[in-house]
Each structure stands twice: as structure tokens, then as C-alpha cells.
PDB file of C-alpha atoms (C1' of nucleotides) in Angstrom:
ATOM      1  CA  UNK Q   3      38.536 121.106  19.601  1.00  0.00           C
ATOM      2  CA  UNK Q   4      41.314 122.732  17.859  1.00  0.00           C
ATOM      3  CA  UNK Q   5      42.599 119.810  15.556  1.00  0.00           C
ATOM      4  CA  UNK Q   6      42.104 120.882  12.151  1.00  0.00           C
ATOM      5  CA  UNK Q   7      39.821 123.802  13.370  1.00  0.00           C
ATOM      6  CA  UNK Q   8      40.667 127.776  13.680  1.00  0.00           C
ATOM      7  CA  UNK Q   9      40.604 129.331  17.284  1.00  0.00           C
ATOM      8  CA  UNK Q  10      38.322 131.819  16.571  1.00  0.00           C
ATOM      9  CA  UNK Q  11      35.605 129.353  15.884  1.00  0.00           C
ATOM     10  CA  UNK Q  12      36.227 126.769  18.717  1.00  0.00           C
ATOM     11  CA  UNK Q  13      36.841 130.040  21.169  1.00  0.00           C
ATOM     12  CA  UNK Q  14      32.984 130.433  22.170  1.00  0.00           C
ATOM     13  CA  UNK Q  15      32.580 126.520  22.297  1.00  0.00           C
ATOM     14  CA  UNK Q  16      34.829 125.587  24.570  1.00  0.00           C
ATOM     15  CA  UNK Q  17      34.258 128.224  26.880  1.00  0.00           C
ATOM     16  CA  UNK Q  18      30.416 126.919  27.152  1.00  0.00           C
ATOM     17  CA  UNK Q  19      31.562 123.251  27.525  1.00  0.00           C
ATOM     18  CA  UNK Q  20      33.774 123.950  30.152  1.00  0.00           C
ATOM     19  CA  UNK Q  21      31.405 125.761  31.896  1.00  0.00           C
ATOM     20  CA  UNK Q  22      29.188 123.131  31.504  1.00  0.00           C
ATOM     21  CA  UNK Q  23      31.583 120.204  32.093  1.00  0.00           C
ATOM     22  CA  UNK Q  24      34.724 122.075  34.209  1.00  0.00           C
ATOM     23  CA  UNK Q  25      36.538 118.403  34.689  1.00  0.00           C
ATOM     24  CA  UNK Q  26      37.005 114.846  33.090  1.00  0.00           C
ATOM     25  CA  UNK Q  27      34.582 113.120  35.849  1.00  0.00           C
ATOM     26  CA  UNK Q  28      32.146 116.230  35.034  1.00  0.00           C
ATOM     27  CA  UNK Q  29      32.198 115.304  31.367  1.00  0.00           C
ATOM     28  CA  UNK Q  30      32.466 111.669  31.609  1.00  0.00           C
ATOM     29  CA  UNK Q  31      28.893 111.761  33.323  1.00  0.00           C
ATOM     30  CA  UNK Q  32      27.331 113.275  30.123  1.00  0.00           C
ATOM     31  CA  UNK Q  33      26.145 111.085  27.438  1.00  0.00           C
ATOM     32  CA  UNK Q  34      27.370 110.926  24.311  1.00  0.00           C
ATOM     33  CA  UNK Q  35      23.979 112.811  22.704  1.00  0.00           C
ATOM     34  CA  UNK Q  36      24.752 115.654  24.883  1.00  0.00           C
ATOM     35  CA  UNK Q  37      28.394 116.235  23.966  1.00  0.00           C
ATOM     36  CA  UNK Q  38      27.523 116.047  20.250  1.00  0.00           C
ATOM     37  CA  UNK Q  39      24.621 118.646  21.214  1.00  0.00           C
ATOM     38  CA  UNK Q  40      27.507 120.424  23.050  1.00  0.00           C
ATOM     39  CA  UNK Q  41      29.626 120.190  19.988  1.00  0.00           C
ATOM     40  CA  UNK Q  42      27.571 122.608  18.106  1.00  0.00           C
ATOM     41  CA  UNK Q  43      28.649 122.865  14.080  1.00  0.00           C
ATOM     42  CA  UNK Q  44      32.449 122.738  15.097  1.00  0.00           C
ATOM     43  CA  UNK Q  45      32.978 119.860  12.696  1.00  0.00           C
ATOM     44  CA  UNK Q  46      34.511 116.556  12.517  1.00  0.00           C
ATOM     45  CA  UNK Q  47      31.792 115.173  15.278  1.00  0.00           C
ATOM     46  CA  UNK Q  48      33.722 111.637  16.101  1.00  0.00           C
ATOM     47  CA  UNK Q  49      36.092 114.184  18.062  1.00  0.00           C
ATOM     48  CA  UNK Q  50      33.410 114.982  20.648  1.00  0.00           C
ATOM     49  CA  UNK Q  51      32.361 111.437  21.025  1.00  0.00           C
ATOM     50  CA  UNK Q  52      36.592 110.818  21.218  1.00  0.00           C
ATOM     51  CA  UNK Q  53      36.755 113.534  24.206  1.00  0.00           C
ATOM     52  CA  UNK Q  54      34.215 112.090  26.029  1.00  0.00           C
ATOM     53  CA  UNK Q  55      35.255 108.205  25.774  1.00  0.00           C
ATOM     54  CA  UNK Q  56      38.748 109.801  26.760  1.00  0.00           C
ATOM     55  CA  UNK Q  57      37.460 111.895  29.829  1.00  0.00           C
ATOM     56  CA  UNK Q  58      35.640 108.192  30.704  1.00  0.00           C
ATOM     57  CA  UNK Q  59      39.265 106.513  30.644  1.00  0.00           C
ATOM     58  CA  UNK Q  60      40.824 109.338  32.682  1.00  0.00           C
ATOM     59  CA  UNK Q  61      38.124 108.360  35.311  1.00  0.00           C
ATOM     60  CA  UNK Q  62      38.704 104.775  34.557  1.00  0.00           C
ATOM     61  CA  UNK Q  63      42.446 104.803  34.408  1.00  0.00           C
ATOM     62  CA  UNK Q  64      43.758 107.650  35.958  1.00  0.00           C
ATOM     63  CA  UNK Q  65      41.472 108.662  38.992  1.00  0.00           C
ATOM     64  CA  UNK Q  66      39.723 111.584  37.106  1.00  0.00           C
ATOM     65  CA  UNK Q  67      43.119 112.962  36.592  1.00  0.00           C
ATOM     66  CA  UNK Q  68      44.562 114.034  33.454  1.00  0.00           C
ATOM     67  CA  UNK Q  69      47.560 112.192  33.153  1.00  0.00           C
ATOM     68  CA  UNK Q  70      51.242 114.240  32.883  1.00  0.00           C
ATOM     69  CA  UNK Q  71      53.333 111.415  30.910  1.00  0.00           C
ATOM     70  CA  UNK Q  72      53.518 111.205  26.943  1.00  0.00           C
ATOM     71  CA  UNK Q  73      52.806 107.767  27.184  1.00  0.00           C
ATOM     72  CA  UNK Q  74      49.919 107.790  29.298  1.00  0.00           C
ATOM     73  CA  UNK Q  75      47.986 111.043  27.361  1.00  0.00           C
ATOM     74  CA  UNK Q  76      48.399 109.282  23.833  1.00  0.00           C
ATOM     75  CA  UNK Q  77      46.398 105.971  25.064  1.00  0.00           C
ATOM     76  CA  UNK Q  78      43.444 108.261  25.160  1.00  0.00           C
ATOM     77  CA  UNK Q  79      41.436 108.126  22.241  1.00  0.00           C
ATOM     78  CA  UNK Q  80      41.790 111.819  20.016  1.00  0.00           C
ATOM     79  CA  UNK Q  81      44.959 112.170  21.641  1.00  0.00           C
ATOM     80  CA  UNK Q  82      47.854 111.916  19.107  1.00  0.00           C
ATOM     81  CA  UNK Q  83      51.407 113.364  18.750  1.00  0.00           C
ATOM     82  CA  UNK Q  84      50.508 117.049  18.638  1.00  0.00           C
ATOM     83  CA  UNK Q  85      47.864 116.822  20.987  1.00  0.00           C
ATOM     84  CA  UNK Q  86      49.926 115.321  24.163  1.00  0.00           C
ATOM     85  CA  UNK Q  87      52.992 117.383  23.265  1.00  0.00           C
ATOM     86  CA  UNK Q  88      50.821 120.472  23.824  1.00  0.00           C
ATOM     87  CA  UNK Q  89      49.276 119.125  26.923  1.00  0.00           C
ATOM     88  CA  UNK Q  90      52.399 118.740  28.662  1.00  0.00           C
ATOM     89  CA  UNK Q  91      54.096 122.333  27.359  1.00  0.00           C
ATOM     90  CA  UNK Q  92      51.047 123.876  28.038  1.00  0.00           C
ATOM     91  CA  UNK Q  93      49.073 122.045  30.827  1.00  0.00           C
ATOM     92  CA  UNK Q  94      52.057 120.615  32.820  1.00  0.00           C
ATOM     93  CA  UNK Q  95      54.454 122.914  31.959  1.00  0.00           C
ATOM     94  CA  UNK Q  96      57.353 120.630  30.406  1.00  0.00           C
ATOM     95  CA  UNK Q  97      59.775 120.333  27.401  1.00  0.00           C
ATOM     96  CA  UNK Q  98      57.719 118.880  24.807  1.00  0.00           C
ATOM     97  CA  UNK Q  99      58.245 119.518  20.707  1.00  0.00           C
ATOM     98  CA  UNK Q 100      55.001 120.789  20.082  1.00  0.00           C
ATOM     99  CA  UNK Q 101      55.153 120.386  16.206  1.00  0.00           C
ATOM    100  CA  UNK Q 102      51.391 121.778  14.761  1.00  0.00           C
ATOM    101  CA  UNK Q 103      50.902 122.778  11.455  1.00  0.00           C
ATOM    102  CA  UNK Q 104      51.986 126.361  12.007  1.00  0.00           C
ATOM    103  CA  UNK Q 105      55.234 125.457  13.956  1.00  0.00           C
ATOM    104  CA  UNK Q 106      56.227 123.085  10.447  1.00  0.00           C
ATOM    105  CA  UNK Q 107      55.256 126.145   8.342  1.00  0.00           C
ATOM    106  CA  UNK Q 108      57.514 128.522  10.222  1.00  0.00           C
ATOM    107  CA  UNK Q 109      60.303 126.204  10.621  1.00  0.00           C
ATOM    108  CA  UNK Q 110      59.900 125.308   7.055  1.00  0.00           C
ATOM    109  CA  UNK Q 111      60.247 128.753   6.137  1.00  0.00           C
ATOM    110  CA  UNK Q 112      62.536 130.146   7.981  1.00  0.00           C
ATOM    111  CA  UNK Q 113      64.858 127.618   8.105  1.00  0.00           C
ATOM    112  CA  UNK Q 114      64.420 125.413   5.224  1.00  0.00           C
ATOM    113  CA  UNK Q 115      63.597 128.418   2.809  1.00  0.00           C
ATOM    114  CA  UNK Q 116      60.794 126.483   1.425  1.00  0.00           C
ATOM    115  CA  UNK Q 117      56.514 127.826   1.578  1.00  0.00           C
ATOM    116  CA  UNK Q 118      54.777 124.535   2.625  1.00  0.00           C
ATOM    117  CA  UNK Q 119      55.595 121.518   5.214  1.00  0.00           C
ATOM    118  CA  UNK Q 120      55.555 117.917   3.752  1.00  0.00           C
ATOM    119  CA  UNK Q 121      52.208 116.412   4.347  1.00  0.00           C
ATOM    120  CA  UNK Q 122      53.236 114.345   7.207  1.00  0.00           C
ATOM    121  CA  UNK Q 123      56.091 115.159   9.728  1.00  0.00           C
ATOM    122  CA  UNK Q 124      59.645 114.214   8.929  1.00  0.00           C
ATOM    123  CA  UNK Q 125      62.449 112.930  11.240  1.00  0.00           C
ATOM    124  CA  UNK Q 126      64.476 115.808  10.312  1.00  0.00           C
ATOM    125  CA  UNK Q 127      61.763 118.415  10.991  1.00  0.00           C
ATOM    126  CA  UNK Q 128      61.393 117.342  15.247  1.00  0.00           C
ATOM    127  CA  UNK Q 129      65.130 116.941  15.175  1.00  0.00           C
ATOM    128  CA  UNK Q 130      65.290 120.384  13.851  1.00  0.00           C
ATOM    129  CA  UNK Q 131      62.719 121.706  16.666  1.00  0.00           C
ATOM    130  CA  UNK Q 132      64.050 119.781  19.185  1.00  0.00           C
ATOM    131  CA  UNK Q 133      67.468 122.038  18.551  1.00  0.00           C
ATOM    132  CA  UNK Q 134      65.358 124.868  18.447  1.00  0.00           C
ATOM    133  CA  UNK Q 135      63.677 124.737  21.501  1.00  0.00           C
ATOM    134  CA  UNK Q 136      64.888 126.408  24.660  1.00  0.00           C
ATOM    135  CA  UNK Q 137      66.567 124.169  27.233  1.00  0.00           C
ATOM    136  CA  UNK Q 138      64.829 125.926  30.408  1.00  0.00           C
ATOM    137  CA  UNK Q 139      61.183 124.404  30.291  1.00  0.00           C
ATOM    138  CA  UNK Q 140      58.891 127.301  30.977  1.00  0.00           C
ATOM    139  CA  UNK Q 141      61.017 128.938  28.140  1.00  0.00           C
ATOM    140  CA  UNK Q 142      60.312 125.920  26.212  1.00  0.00           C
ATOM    141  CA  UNK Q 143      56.829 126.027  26.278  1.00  0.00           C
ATOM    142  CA  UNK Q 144      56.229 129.885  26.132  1.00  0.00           C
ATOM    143  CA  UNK Q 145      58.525 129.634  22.261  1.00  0.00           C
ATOM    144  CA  UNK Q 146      56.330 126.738  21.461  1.00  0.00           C
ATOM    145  CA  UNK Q 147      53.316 129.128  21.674  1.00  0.00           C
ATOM    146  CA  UNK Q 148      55.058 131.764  20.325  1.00  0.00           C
ATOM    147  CA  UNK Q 149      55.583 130.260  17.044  1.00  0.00           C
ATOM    148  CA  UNK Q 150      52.615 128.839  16.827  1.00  0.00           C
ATOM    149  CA  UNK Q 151      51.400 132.021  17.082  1.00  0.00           C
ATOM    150  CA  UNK Q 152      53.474 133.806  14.535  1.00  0.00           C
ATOM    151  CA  UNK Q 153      52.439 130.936  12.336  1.00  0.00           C
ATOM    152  CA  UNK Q 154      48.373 131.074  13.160  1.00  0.00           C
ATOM    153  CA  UNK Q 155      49.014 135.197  12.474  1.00  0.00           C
ATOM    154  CA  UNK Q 156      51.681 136.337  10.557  1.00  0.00           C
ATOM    155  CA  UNK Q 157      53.215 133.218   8.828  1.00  0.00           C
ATOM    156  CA  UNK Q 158      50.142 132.380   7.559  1.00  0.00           C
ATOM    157  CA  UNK Q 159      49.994 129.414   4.384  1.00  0.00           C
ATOM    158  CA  UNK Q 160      48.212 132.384   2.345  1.00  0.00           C
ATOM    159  CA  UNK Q 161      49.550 135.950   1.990  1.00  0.00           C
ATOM    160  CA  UNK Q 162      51.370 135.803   5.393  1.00  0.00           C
ATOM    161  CA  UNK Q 163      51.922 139.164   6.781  1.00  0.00           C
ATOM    162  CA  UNK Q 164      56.210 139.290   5.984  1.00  0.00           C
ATOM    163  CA  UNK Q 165      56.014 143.096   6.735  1.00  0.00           C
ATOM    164  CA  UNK Q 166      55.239 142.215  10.510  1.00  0.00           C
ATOM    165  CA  UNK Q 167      57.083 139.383  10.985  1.00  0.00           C
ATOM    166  CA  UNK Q 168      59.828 139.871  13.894  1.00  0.00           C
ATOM    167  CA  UNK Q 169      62.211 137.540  12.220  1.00  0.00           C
ATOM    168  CA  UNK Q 170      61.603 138.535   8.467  1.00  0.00           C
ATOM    169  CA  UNK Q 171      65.245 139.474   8.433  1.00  0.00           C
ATOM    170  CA  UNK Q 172      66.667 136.053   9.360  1.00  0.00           C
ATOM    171  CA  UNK Q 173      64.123 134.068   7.034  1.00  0.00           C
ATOM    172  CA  UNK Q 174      65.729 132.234   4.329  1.00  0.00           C
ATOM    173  CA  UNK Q 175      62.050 131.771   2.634  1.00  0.00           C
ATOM    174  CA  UNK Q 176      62.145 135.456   2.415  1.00  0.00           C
ATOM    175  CA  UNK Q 177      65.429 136.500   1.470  1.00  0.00           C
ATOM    176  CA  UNK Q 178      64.651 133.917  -1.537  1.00  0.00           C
ATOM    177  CA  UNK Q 179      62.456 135.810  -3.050  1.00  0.00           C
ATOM    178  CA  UNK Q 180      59.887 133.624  -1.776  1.00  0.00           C
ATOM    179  CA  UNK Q 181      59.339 131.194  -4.436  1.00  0.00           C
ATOM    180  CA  UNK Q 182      56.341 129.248  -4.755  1.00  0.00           C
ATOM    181  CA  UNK Q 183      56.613 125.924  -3.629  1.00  0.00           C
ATOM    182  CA  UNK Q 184      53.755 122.922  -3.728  1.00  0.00           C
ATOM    183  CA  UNK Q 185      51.028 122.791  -2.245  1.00  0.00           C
ATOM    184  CA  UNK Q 186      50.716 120.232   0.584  1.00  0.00           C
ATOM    185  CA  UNK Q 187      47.807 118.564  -0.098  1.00  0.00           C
ATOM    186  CA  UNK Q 188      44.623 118.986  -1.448  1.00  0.00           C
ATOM    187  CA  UNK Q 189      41.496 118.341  -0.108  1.00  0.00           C
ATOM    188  CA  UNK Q 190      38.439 117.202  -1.825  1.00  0.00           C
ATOM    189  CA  UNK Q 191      35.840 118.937  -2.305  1.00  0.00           C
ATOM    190  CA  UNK Q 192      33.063 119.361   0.081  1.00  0.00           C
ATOM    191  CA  UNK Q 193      30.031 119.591  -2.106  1.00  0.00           C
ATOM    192  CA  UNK Q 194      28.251 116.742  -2.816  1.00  0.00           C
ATOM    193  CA  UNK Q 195      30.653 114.611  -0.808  1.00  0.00           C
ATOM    194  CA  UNK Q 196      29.605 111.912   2.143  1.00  0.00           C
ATOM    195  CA  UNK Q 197      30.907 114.177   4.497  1.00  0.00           C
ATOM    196  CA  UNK Q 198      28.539 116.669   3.584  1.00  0.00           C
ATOM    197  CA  UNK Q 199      25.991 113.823   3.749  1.00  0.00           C
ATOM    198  CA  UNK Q 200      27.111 113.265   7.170  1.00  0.00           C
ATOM    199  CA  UNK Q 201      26.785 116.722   8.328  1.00  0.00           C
ATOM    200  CA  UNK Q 202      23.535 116.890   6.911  1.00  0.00           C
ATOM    201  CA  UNK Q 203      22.669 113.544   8.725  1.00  0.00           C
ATOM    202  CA  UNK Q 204      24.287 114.721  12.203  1.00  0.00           C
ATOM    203  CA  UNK Q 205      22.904 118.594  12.228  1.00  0.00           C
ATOM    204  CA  UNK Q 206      19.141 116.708  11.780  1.00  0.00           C
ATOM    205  CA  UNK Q 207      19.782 114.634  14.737  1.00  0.00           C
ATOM    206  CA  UNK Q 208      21.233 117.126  17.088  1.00  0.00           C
ATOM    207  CA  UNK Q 209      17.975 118.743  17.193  1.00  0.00           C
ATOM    208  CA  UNK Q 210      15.277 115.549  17.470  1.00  0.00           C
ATOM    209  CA  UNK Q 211      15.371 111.792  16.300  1.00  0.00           C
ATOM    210  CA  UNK Q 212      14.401 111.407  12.941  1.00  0.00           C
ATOM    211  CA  UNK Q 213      11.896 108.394  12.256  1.00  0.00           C
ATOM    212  CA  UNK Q 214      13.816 105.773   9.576  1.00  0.00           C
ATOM    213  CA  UNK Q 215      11.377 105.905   6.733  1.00  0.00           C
ATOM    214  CA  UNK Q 216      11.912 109.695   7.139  1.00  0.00           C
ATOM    215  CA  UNK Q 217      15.558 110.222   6.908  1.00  0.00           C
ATOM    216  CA  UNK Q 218      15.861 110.661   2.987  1.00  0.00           C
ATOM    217  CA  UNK Q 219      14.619 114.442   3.281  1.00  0.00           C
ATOM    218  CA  UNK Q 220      18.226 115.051   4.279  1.00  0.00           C
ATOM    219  CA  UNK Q 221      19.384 113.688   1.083  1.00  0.00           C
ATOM    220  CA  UNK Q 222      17.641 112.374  -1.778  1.00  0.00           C
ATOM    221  CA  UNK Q 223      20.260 110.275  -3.411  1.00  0.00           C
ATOM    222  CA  UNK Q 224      19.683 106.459  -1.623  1.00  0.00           C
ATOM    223  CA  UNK Q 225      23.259 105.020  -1.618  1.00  0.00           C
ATOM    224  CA  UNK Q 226      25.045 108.098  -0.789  1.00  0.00           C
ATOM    225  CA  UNK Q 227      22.256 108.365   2.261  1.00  0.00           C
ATOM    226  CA  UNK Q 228      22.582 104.827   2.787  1.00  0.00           C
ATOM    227  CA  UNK Q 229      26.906 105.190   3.205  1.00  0.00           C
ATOM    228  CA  UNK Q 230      26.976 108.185   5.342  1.00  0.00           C
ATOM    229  CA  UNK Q 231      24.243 105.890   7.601  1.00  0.00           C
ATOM    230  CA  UNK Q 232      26.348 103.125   7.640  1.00  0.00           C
ATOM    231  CA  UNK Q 233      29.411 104.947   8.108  1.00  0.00           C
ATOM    232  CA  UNK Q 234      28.068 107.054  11.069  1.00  0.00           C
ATOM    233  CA  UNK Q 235      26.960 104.057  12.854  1.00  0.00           C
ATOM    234  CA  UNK Q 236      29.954 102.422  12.609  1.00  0.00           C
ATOM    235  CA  UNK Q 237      31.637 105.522  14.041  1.00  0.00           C
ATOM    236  CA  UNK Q 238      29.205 105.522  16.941  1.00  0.00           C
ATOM    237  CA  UNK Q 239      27.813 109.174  16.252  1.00  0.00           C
ATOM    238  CA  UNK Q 240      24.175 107.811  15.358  1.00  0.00           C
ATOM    239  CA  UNK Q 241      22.195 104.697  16.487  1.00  0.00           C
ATOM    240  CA  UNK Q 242      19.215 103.204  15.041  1.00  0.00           C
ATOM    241  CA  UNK Q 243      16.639 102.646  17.796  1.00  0.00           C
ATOM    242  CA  UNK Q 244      12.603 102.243  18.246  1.00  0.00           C
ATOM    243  CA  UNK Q 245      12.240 106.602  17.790  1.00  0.00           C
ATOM    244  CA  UNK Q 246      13.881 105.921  14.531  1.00  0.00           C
ATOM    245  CA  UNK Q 247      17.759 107.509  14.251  1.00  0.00           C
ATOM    246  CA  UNK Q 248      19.213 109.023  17.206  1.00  0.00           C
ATOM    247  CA  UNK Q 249      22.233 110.497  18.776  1.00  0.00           C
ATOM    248  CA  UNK Q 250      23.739 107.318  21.052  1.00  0.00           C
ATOM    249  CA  UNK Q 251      23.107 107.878  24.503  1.00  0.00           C
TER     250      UNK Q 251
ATOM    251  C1'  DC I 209      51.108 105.877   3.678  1.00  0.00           C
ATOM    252  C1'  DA I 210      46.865 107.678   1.456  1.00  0.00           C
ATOM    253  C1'  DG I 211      42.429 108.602   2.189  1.00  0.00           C
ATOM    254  C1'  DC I 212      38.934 110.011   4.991  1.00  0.00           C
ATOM    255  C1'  DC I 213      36.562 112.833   8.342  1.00  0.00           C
ATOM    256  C1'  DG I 214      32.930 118.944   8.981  1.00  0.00           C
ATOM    257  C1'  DT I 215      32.417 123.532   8.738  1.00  0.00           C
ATOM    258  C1'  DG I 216      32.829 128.278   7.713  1.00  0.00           C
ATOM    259  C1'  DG I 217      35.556 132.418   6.605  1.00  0.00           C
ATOM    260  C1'  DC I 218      38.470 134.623   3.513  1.00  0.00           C
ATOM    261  C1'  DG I 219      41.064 136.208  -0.734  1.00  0.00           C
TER     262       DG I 219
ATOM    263  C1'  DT J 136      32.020 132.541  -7.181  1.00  0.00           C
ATOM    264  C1'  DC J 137      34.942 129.135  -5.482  1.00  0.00           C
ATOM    265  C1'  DG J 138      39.111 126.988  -4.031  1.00  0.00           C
ATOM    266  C1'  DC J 139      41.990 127.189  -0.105  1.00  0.00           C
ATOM    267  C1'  DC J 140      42.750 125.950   4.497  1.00  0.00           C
ATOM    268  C1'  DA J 141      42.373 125.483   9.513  1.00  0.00           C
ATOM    269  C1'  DA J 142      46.267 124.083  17.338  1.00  0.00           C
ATOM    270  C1'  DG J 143      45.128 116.290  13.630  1.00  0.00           C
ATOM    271  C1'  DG J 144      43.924 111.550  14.341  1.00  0.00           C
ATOM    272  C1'  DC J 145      42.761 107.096  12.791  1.00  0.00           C
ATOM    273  C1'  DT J 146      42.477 103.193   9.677  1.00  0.00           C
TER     274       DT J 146
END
DNA sequence: CAGCCGTGGCG
DNA sequence: TCGCCAAGGCT
């Protein structure tokens, strides 16, 4: 729930979900419809149907239990690089580089004297927190969070807070001058776009099946409509059935 | 590797 | 108002 989404927002979703689903073999007994109800607006919907083909495998795979090797967590579908380094720091404990967005930004900062990360993680970068991180493994884990944190709240990509910052002295960003640098990447926009298409499509069908010849309320314009159809079917986040288009069960 | 995939809050 | 950006992953 947290890839690519603030904890604020995903705070009052997960608690729900895992009140509703407290396991793997809990979730894996949902259907897919209900996890995309459970979902809510949080965005980027193909991760809910990802989490619940992945709490499936666990059952399928791994007795209903989450595995503990780096290996094993990234066959599971949703689970990449970042995601199974912070399930063994922070589920199991261990010495993983947990390298998120705001670990790269701090890093980046404070040791590279530059504002933004590269786009994509560099060689140097997880060479550079693997020398970071405390030896000791419950050390490990508890930095890993830490500067995550300090990146999430202080070392923020916009106006981060350099006044509270409890390394502000030793930041080479900082004592720079803080120069500009370039931006990472940016995003297209939103308006207009499939993906708003999509969301359009998906928020209709979380709350009833929609009957096929009624579907272009949600969006006038045929091929755009006809794309973000195609494209969520293919993703497995809508099916076409006899009720017209439906969240898969 | 570049492009794509939601949504909402904030400056 | 509107662009930026958020605990990434997949193709």
C-alpha cells in the first residue's frame, strides 16, 4: 500500500484491511472484487489485485507463511527490491539496504551534496548505504527507518525543513548553499489522461456492475473509453460478463 | 531503460 | 489555479 503512496493516506486503509483480513490465508480467501472494494481510492488498483495473488502464493508456496529470504519474498507478485528489503528489516528483523525514495534523497543530500536521486537506483548509491548501515541488525533496521523518516519529514523533495534536521551540520547539500539541481522526473499529467479514464472506469465498478452499452457515461470520448477497457482487462481489474462490466471475482 | 500505472494534498 | 510529488513495480 505504500509504493508510490503517502502514509497518511494508506494509514486508515490498512488498518481496516487488516482487520478484515489479519493473515495471507485470511486474504487469499477473498476475491479479487472484494480487495479492490477494500482498496478504497488508494490508487494504482493492479496493487490490490498483486497483494492478493501474492497472499494466494504464500498459501500455495509457503504454507500461509510469509517467507523470510530475499529470494523467496521477490517471487511474489508487487514485491520488488524495496519492498522485500523492508520486509526483512522490518518484519524479520535483518540487515537489509532498504533504499526508498526518501533514503536516496537523504543520502543524496547529505552525502553527495546534490537535491534529487537519479531516477532509478545506481550501483554506487546501495554500495554507499550498504557502508552506511550499522553492522548490528536491530541497529540496522531501526537507521533504515530512521532515515526514511527524516526523509518522509524533514528532508522532504520540496522545502525540506533544514532548520530541524539533526544532521544539517554534516550535510554537504547544505553547506553548498543548496543549489538547485534537476528534477528527477516528471510525470504526466493526470487530466485527461487514460489513467484518469481508468479511475473513472474502476471507482464506477467498485460500487455495482455497469451494463456494456452503458459504460460511456464515465467518459464520452470512444477510443480513450475503449483503451482504458482494454487495458483494464488485460490487467485483470475488470471483466466483461452477462451483468455487463464487473470487478473479477 | 522509458513509459506507464491513481489519487489527493500542498505550496 | 496548477504543477509537484508520494515507503515502486512491471513491461
Amino acid at each position: 500500500m505504500l509504493q508510490q503512496t503517502p502514509v497518511d493516506r494508506v494509514l486508515p486503509v490498512w488498518q481496516s484491511w487488516l482487520e478484515r483480513w489479519p493473515s495471507a490465508p485470511a486474504l487469499a480467501q477473498a476475491s479479487q472484487a472484494d480487495a479492490l472494494r477494500a482498496w478504497g481510492r488508494l490508487g494504482y488498483p493492479r496493487r490490490a489485485i498483486r497483494l492478493h495473488a501474492a497472499a494466494r502464493a504464500i498459501v500455495a508456496e509457503f504454507a500461509g507463511q510469509v517467507p523470510d529470504t530475499y529470494e523467496e519474498l521477490r517471487r511474489l507478485p508487487g514485491v520488488g527490491d524495496y519492498t522485500a528489503a523492508a520486509v526483512l528489516a522490518f518484519a524479520f528483523g535483518q540487515r537489509s539496504v532498504v533504499l526508498d525514495v526518501n533514503v536516496r534523497r537523504v543520502l543524496r543530500r547529505a552525502m553527495d551534496g546534490i537535491e534529487h536521486p537519479t531516477p532509478a537506483t545506481t550501483a554506487a548509491e546501495r554500495a554507499l548505504a550498504e557502508s552506511l548501515l550499522p553492522r548490528r541488525h536491530d541497529s540496522a533496521a531501526r537507521w533504515s527507518a530512521a532515515v526514511m523518516e527524516l526523509g518522509a519529514l524533514v528532508c522532504t523533495s520540496r522545502s525540506p525543513k533544514c532548520g530541524d534536521c539533526p544532521i544539517a551540520q554534516d550535510c554537504t547539500w547544505l553547506n553548498a548553499g543548496s543549489p538547485t539541481g534537476e528534477r528527477p522526473r516528471q510525470q504526466a499529467k493526470f487530466t485527461g489522461s487514460d489513467r484518469q479514464v481508468r479511475g473513472l472506469i474502476m471507482a464506477a465498478l467498485r460500487d455495482s456492475p455497469v451494463a456494456v452499452q452503458s459504460i460511456d457515461y464515465v467518459w464520452p470520448d470512444e477510443a480513450q473509453r475503449l483503451r482504458a477497457l482494454v487495458g483494464l482487462m488485460s490487467d485483470g481489474l475488470i471483466v466483461e460478463t452477462t451483468k455487463g462490466w464487473t470487478l473479477p471475482q
